[in-house]
Amino acid sequence: MKTIVYKIGDTEASVWLSEAEKILKEGGLVAIPTETVYGLAANALDEGAAARIYEAKGRPSDNPLIVHIADMDMIGELVSELPDTARRLAEHFWPGPLTMILPKSEKVPYGTTGGLDTVAIRMPSHPAARKLIHETRIPLAAPSANTSGRPSPTRAEHVFDDLNGKIEMILDDGPVGIGIESTIIDLSGETPMLLRPGYITREMLSEVIGSVEVDPAILEVNKDKDFRPKAPGMKYKHYAPKGSLLLVSGDADKVVEKICLLSDEKRKEGFKVGIIATDETKDLYRCDSDCIVMSIGTRSDEDTISHNLFDILRRMDKAEADYIYSESFGEGIRGDAIMNRLLKAAGYQQIFV
Ligand code: TXA
Ligand code: MG
C-alpha cells in the first residue's frame, strides 16, 4: 500500500479533508496530529476499520481504543450515560488532553472497546484533528500512531518510520505540542479513578469534581504477576527504545557522577552509550565518540521534558545506543506523568544514588 503524506500547511484544507474523509468512509486509516501525540484514526463505529488499526500497529486486540469527537453533540450516540462529573470535566478541559471512560452505547462495537462495556472518549484541541472530525462527523477511534511497544509518535516522521506502507494517509502538521498522551480518568465506577497520568493532573481534576482515586498500578513496579491496571494498555511493555534504558535518581551531582561511571564501564566493554541529560547538566558529562549526550529539556520548564521525551528515545535508537542512562524527573507537577513513561520505557530499571 502507498502511504500518502499531506503537509497540512502546504495543502489546501479542502484537499486533505476530502481525501481523508473518503479513506475514513471506506474503512481506511489516516494518521492525524493531535495536541498530545499523533493518532492512527479510523471510523470508531466500523468494526472492520478498528480491526485494521490493530493489524497496522501489531496491537493486542484486548487493548481498547480512544474515540475522538469534535463537540458535545457527538457524545450522545457513543455513551449510554453521561454523569454530571463528565459534563463538568468536559466544560473545563475539553477540547484538550483528557480522556474519559464512560459506559458505552450499543452503537459502539466491541471491536473498538476491546470487548469492554465502557468506551474511552476524548475531544482533542488540535485544529486539524478538530476540523476533520467536525466536518466529517465521524467519531474517530485513534490510538497513538506507533507500532505497538515503540515510543509514541510526536512527529509525522515517527509515524512514517513505523507505519509507512501499512496505512492510507498521514496528515503532517509538524511536531505536537504536549508530547505525552492524554490523562485518562474512569468515570464509569463509583469513584472517579485516574488510569493514566498526563498533562492534566490529578489536582486539576480534583478542583473540578472533588476526590479522584489513582489506579495503584500506575507507578508501581510490575513485580506482581497479578498486577492488572484498569487501562488494559498500561500493562504492556511500552515506549521501549532498542537499547537498554536505566533511570538514575537522586541528588543532581551524584546522578551525574553515577551516570559517568556507568557509561565509562560500558564504553570500556565496547558498547555505545547514550545519556539523557538536561540543559542544566549536559556539559557535565565527559563523552567522546562512543557516547552521545542529548538534552531532554530544561528543569525550569518541565513541559519541555514531556515535549521531547518520545523523540529522544527514538533518536537514541537512530544513534544505535546499546545502553542508555537517563536522569529522573519526578519532582514537578507533571513528574508522575513523565516518570510513568520513562519507567515503562526502561522496563522499570531504576537505581537510586
Ligand atoms: O493522547 C492520547 O490519548 C492519544 C491521542 C492519539 O489521542 N491516544 C492514545 O491512545 O494514547 P492509546 O491507544 O495509545 O492509549 C489508550 C489507552 C490504553 O492504555 C487503553 O488501554 C486505555 O486507553 N483505554 C481505552 N479504552 C479504555 C476503556 N474502556 N477502559 C479502560 N482503559 C481504556
Ligand atoms: Mg499508545
Coordinates of C-alpha atoms and ligand atoms in Angstrom, one line a residue:
M1 CA 0.0 0.0 0.0
K2 CA 1.2 3.5 -0.8
T3 CA 1.0 5.9 2.2
I4 CA 0.2 9.4 1.1
V5 CA 1.6 12.2 3.2
Y6 CA 0.0 15.6 3.2
K7 CA 1.7 18.6 4.9
I8 CA -1.2 20.5 6.3
G9 CA 0.4 23.9 6.0
D10 CA 1.3 23.3 2.3
T11 CA -2.1 21.7 1.2
E12 CA -5.5 23.4 0.8
A13 CA -7.7 22.2 3.7
S14 CA -10.4 21.2 1.2
V15 CA -8.0 18.8 -0.5
W16 CA -6.7 16.9 2.6
L17 CA -10.1 17.0 4.2
S18 CA -12.0 15.4 1.3
E19 CA -9.2 12.8 0.7
A20 CA -9.1 11.9 4.4
E21 CA -12.9 11.7 4.5
K22 CA -13.0 9.3 1.5
I23 CA -10.5 7.0 3.2
L24 CA -12.3 7.0 6.5
K25 CA -15.7 6.3 4.9
E26 CA -14.2 3.3 3.1
G27 CA -12.8 1.9 6.4
G28 CA -9.2 3.1 5.9
L29 CA -6.6 4.5 8.2
V30 CA -5.4 8.1 8.5
A31 CA -2.7 9.3 10.9
I32 CA -3.6 12.6 12.4
P33 CA -1.8 15.2 14.6
T34 CA -3.3 15.9 18.0
E35 CA -2.0 18.1 20.8
T36 CA -0.7 15.1 22.7
V37 CA 0.8 12.6 20.2
Y38 CA -0.1 11.6 16.6
G39 CA -3.1 9.3 16.4
L40 CA -4.0 6.5 14.0
A41 CA -7.6 7.2 13.1
A42 CA -10.4 5.1 11.7
N43 CA -14.2 5.2 11.9
A44 CA -14.9 4.1 15.5
L45 CA -18.4 2.8 14.6
D46 CA -16.9 0.5 11.9
E47 CA -15.6 -2.7 13.4
G48 CA -13.6 -3.7 10.3
A49 CA -11.9 -0.3 10.3
A50 CA -11.0 -0.8 14.0
A51 CA -9.6 -4.2 13.2
R52 CA -7.3 -2.6 10.7
I53 CA -5.9 -0.3 13.4
Y54 CA -4.9 -3.3 15.5
E55 CA -3.3 -5.0 12.5
A56 CA -1.3 -2.0 11.4
K57 CA 0.0 -1.3 14.9
G58 CA 0.5 -5.0 15.8
R59 CA -1.6 -4.2 18.9
P60 CA -3.1 -6.9 21.2
S61 CA -6.9 -6.9 20.5
D62 CA -7.9 -6.6 24.2
N63 CA -6.4 -3.1 24.3
P64 CA -9.3 -0.7 23.7
L65 CA -9.1 2.4 21.5
I66 CA -9.9 6.1 22.4
V67 CA -12.8 7.6 20.4
H68 CA -12.3 11.2 19.4
I69 CA -15.1 13.7 19.0
A70 CA -15.3 17.4 17.9
D71 CA -18.3 18.7 20.0
M72 CA -20.7 17.5 22.7
D73 CA -23.3 16.8 20.0
M74 CA -21.3 13.7 19.1
I75 CA -21.1 12.1 22.5
G76 CA -24.8 11.2 22.8
E77 CA -24.7 8.3 20.4
L78 CA -21.5 6.9 21.9
V79 CA -22.3 6.6 25.6
S80 CA -25.3 5.1 27.5
E81 CA -25.0 7.6 30.3
L82 CA -23.3 10.9 30.9
P83 CA -22.7 11.5 34.6
D84 CA -22.5 15.0 35.9
T85 CA -18.8 14.6 36.7
A86 CA -18.2 14.0 33.0
R87 CA -20.2 17.1 32.0
R88 CA -18.2 19.3 34.4
L89 CA -14.8 17.9 33.3
A90 CA -15.8 18.4 29.7
E91 CA -16.7 22.0 30.4
H92 CA -13.3 22.6 32.0
F93 CA -10.9 20.5 29.9
W94 CA -12.4 19.9 26.5
P95 CA -11.2 20.3 23.9
G96 CA -8.0 19.2 25.4
P97 CA -5.7 16.3 26.6
L98 CA -8.3 14.5 28.8
T99 CA -9.9 11.1 28.1
M100 CA -12.9 9.9 30.0
I101 CA -14.0 6.3 30.4
L102 CA -17.8 6.1 30.3
P103 CA -20.5 3.3 29.8
K104 CA -20.7 2.6 26.1
S105 CA -23.8 2.7 23.9
E106 CA -24.9 -0.2 21.8
K107 CA -23.7 1.6 18.7
V108 CA -20.0 1.4 19.7
P109 CA -18.7 -2.0 18.6
Y110 CA -16.8 -4.3 20.9
G111 CA -14.1 -4.3 18.3
T112 CA -13.4 -0.7 19.3
T113 CA -13.6 -1.1 23.0
G114 CA -11.5 -4.3 23.2
G115 CA -14.6 -6.2 24.4
L116 CA -15.4 -3.8 27.3
D117 CA -18.8 -2.3 28.1
T118 CA -17.1 1.1 28.5
V119 CA -15.7 3.5 25.9
A120 CA -12.9 6.0 26.2
I121 CA -13.8 9.4 24.8
R122 CA -11.6 12.5 24.1
M123 CA -12.2 15.8 22.4
P124 CA -8.8 16.9 21.0
S125 CA -7.9 20.6 20.7
H126 CA -5.6 20.3 17.7
P127 CA -7.1 22.4 14.9
A128 CA -6.6 19.8 12.1
A129 CA -8.0 16.9 14.2
R130 CA -11.0 19.0 15.2
K131 CA -11.6 20.2 11.7
L132 CA -11.5 16.6 10.3
I133 CA -13.9 15.3 12.9
H134 CA -16.2 18.3 12.8
E135 CA -16.5 18.3 9.0
T136 CA -16.9 14.5 8.6
R137 CA -19.0 14.0 11.8
I138 CA -17.2 10.6 12.1
P139 CA -16.1 9.7 15.6
L140 CA -12.5 8.7 15.2
A141 CA -11.0 5.7 17.1
A142 CA -7.4 6.7 17.4
P143 CA -4.6 5.1 19.4
S144 CA -1.2 6.6 19.3
A145 CA 0.2 6.1 15.7
N146 CA 3.2 4.0 16.6
T147 CA 4.0 0.3 16.2
S148 CA 2.8 -1.3 19.4
G149 CA 5.6 -1.2 22.1
R150 CA 7.6 1.6 20.3
P151 CA 7.8 5.2 21.7
S152 CA 4.6 7.2 20.9
P153 CA 4.9 9.4 17.8
T154 CA 5.3 13.2 18.3
R155 CA 6.3 14.0 14.7
A156 CA 4.9 12.8 11.4
E157 CA 8.3 11.2 10.6
H158 CA 7.9 8.9 13.6
V159 CA 4.6 7.7 12.2
F160 CA 6.2 7.3 8.8
D161 CA 9.1 5.2 10.2
D162 CA 6.6 2.8 11.9
L163 CA 3.6 2.7 9.6
N164 CA 4.7 3.6 6.0
G165 CA 3.1 1.1 3.6
K166 CA 0.5 -0.1 6.3
I167 CA -1.9 2.9 6.3
E168 CA -3.5 5.1 3.6
M169 CA -2.5 8.6 4.8
I170 CA -0.5 10.7 7.1
L171 CA -1.5 14.3 7.9
D172 CA 1.7 16.1 8.8
D173 CA 1.4 19.2 10.9
G174 CA 4.9 19.2 12.4
P175 CA 5.8 18.3 16.0
V176 CA 3.0 18.1 18.5
G177 CA 2.7 20.5 21.5
I178 CA 2.4 18.4 24.7
G179 CA 4.3 15.2 23.7
I180 CA 2.8 12.7 26.1
E181 CA -0.6 11.0 25.8
S182 CA -3.8 12.3 27.4
T183 CA -4.7 11.9 31.0
I184 CA -7.3 9.1 31.4
I185 CA -10.0 9.2 34.1
D186 CA -12.5 6.4 34.6
L187 CA -16.0 7.8 35.4
S188 CA -17.8 4.5 34.9
G189 CA -17.5 3.4 38.5
E190 CA -18.5 4.7 42.0
T191 CA -15.4 7.0 42.4
P192 CA -13.5 8.7 39.6
M193 CA -10.2 7.0 39.1
L194 CA -7.1 8.2 37.3
L195 CA -5.9 5.4 35.0
R196 CA -3.1 7.3 33.2
P197 CA -1.3 10.5 34.3
G198 CA -0.9 13.2 31.8
Y199 CA -0.7 17.0 31.2
I200 CA -4.0 17.4 33.2
T201 CA -3.0 16.5 36.7
R202 CA -5.0 14.7 39.4
E203 CA -5.0 18.1 41.3
M204 CA -6.6 19.9 38.3
L205 CA -9.3 17.2 38.1
S206 CA -10.0 17.3 41.8
E207 CA -10.5 21.0 41.7
V208 CA -13.5 20.4 39.4
I209 CA -15.0 17.1 40.7
G210 CA -13.6 16.6 44.2
S211 CA -11.8 13.4 45.2
V212 CA -10.1 11.4 42.5
E213 CA -8.5 8.0 43.2
V214 CA -5.4 6.7 41.5
D215 CA -5.2 3.3 39.9
P216 CA -2.4 1.8 42.1
A217 CA -0.9 0.1 39.1
I218 CA 0.2 3.5 37.6
L219 CA 3.6 3.9 39.1
E220 CA 4.1 0.6 40.7
V221 CA 6.9 -1.7 39.6
N222 CA 5.5 -4.7 37.8
K223 CA 6.7 -7.2 40.3
D224 CA 3.5 -8.9 40.9
K225 CA 2.2 -11.3 38.3
D226 CA -1.4 -10.4 39.1
F227 CA -0.6 -6.7 38.5
R228 CA -3.6 -5.7 36.4
P229 CA -4.0 -2.0 35.6
K230 CA -7.5 -0.9 34.8
A231 CA -6.5 0.6 31.4
P232 CA -5.6 -2.6 29.6
G233 CA -2.9 -0.8 27.6
M234 CA -1.0 0.2 30.7
K235 CA 0.1 -3.4 31.2
Y236 CA 2.1 -3.9 28.1
K237 CA 5.8 -3.2 27.6
H238 CA 5.8 0.3 26.2
Y239 CA 7.8 3.0 24.6
A240 CA 10.9 0.9 24.7
P241 CA 14.0 2.0 22.8
K242 CA 16.1 -0.7 21.3
G243 CA 19.0 -0.1 23.8
S244 CA 18.7 -0.9 27.5
L245 CA 17.5 2.1 29.4
L246 CA 18.3 2.7 33.1
L247 CA 16.9 5.6 35.1
V248 CA 19.2 7.1 37.7
S249 CA 17.5 9.0 40.6
G250 CA 18.9 11.1 43.4
D251 CA 20.8 14.4 44.0
A252 CA 21.8 16.0 40.8
D253 CA 25.6 15.9 41.3
K254 CA 25.5 12.3 42.4
V255 CA 23.4 11.3 39.5
V256 CA 25.8 12.9 37.0
E257 CA 28.7 11.1 38.7
K258 CA 27.0 7.7 38.7
I259 CA 26.0 8.0 35.1
C260 CA 29.6 8.9 34.1
L261 CA 30.8 5.9 36.0
L262 CA 28.3 3.5 34.4
S263 CA 28.9 4.9 30.9
D264 CA 32.7 4.6 31.3
E265 CA 32.3 0.9 32.2
K266 CA 30.1 0.1 29.2
R267 CA 32.3 2.1 26.8
K268 CA 35.3 0.2 28.0
E269 CA 33.4 -3.0 27.2
G270 CA 33.0 -1.6 23.6
F271 CA 29.3 -0.6 23.8
K272 CA 27.8 2.6 22.5
V273 CA 26.3 4.7 25.3
G274 CA 23.5 7.3 25.3
I275 CA 22.9 9.8 28.1
I276 CA 19.6 11.6 28.6
A277 CA 20.7 14.9 30.3
T278 CA 19.1 18.3 30.7
D279 CA 20.1 21.8 29.6
E280 CA 21.5 22.3 33.1
T281 CA 23.7 19.2 33.1
K282 CA 24.6 18.3 29.5
D283 CA 28.0 19.9 29.6
L284 CA 28.9 17.9 32.8
Y285 CA 29.1 14.6 31.1
R286 CA 32.5 13.6 29.7
C287 CA 31.9 12.0 26.4
D288 CA 33.7 11.0 23.2
S289 CA 32.8 9.1 20.0
D290 CA 31.3 6.1 21.8
C291 CA 28.9 8.2 23.8
I292 CA 26.1 10.6 22.9
V293 CA 24.7 13.1 25.3
M294 CA 21.2 14.5 24.4
S295 CA 19.3 17.1 26.4
I296 CA 15.7 16.3 27.0
G297 CA 14.8 19.9 28.0
T298 CA 15.2 22.2 31.0
R299 CA 14.3 21.6 34.6
S300 CA 13.0 25.1 34.8
D301 CA 10.1 24.2 32.5
E302 CA 9.1 20.5 32.8
D303 CA 6.8 20.8 29.7
T304 CA 9.9 20.9 27.6
I305 CA 10.8 17.5 29.0
S306 CA 7.5 15.9 28.1
H307 CA 7.6 17.6 24.7
N308 CA 11.0 15.9 23.9
L309 CA 10.6 12.6 25.7
F310 CA 9.5 10.3 23.0
D311 CA 11.6 12.0 20.3
I312 CA 14.7 11.5 22.4
L313 CA 14.0 7.8 22.8
R314 CA 13.7 7.4 19.0
R315 CA 16.8 9.5 18.5
M316 CA 18.7 7.1 20.8
D317 CA 17.6 4.3 18.5
K318 CA 18.8 6.1 15.4
A319 CA 22.1 6.7 17.2
E320 CA 22.3 3.0 17.9
A321 CA 22.9 3.4 21.6
D322 CA 23.3 0.0 23.3
Y323 CA 23.0 1.3 26.8
I324 CA 21.0 4.5 27.7
Y325 CA 21.3 6.3 31.1
S326 CA 18.7 8.9 32.0
E327 CA 18.3 11.4 34.7
S328 CA 14.9 11.3 36.6
F329 CA 12.2 13.9 36.6
G330 CA 9.7 13.1 39.3
E331 CA 9.7 16.4 41.2
G332 CA 7.4 18.8 39.2
I333 CA 3.6 18.8 39.0
R334 CA 3.8 16.6 35.9
G335 CA 6.6 14.4 37.4
D336 CA 4.2 11.4 37.7
A337 CA 3.2 11.6 34.0
I338 CA 6.9 11.9 32.8
M339 CA 8.2 9.2 35.1
N340 CA 5.3 6.9 34.2
R341 CA 6.5 6.9 30.5
L342 CA 10.2 6.8 31.3
L343 CA 9.8 3.9 33.8
K344 CA 7.9 1.9 31.3
A345 CA 10.4 2.7 28.6
A346 CA 13.1 1.4 31.0
G347 CA 11.2 -1.8 31.8
Y348 CA 11.2 -0.3 35.4
Q349 CA 15.0 -0.4 35.6
Q350 CA 15.8 2.4 38.1
I351 CA 18.6 3.0 40.6
F352 CA 18.8 5.5 43.5
V353 CA 22.1 7.2 44.4
Ligands
TXA1 O1 -3.4 11.4 23.9 C1 -3.9 10.4 23.6 O2 -4.7 9.8 24.4 C2 -3.6 9.7 22.3 C3 -4.1 10.6 21.1 C4 -4.0 10.0 19.8 O3 -5.4 10.9 21.4 N1 -4.1 8.4 22.2 C5 -3.6 7.3 22.9 O4 -4.2 6.1 22.6 O5 -2.7 7.4 23.7 P1 -3.6 4.7 23.1 O6 -4.4 3.7 22.4 O7 -2.2 4.7 22.8 O8 -3.9 4.6 24.6 C6 -5.2 4.4 25.0 C7 -5.2 3.9 26.5 C8 -4.8 2.5 26.6 O9 -4.0 2.3 27.7 C9 -6.1 1.8 26.8 O10 -6.0 0.6 27.4 C10 -6.9 2.8 27.5 O11 -6.5 4.0 26.9 N2 -8.4 2.6 27.3 C11 -9.1 2.8 26.2 N3 -10.4 2.5 26.4 C12 -10.5 2.1 27.7 C13 -11.6 1.6 28.5 N4 -12.8 1.5 28.0 N5 -11.3 1.3 29.8 C14 -10.0 1.4 30.3 N6 -9.0 1.9 29.6 C15 -9.2 2.2 28.3
MG2 MG -0.2 4.2 22.7

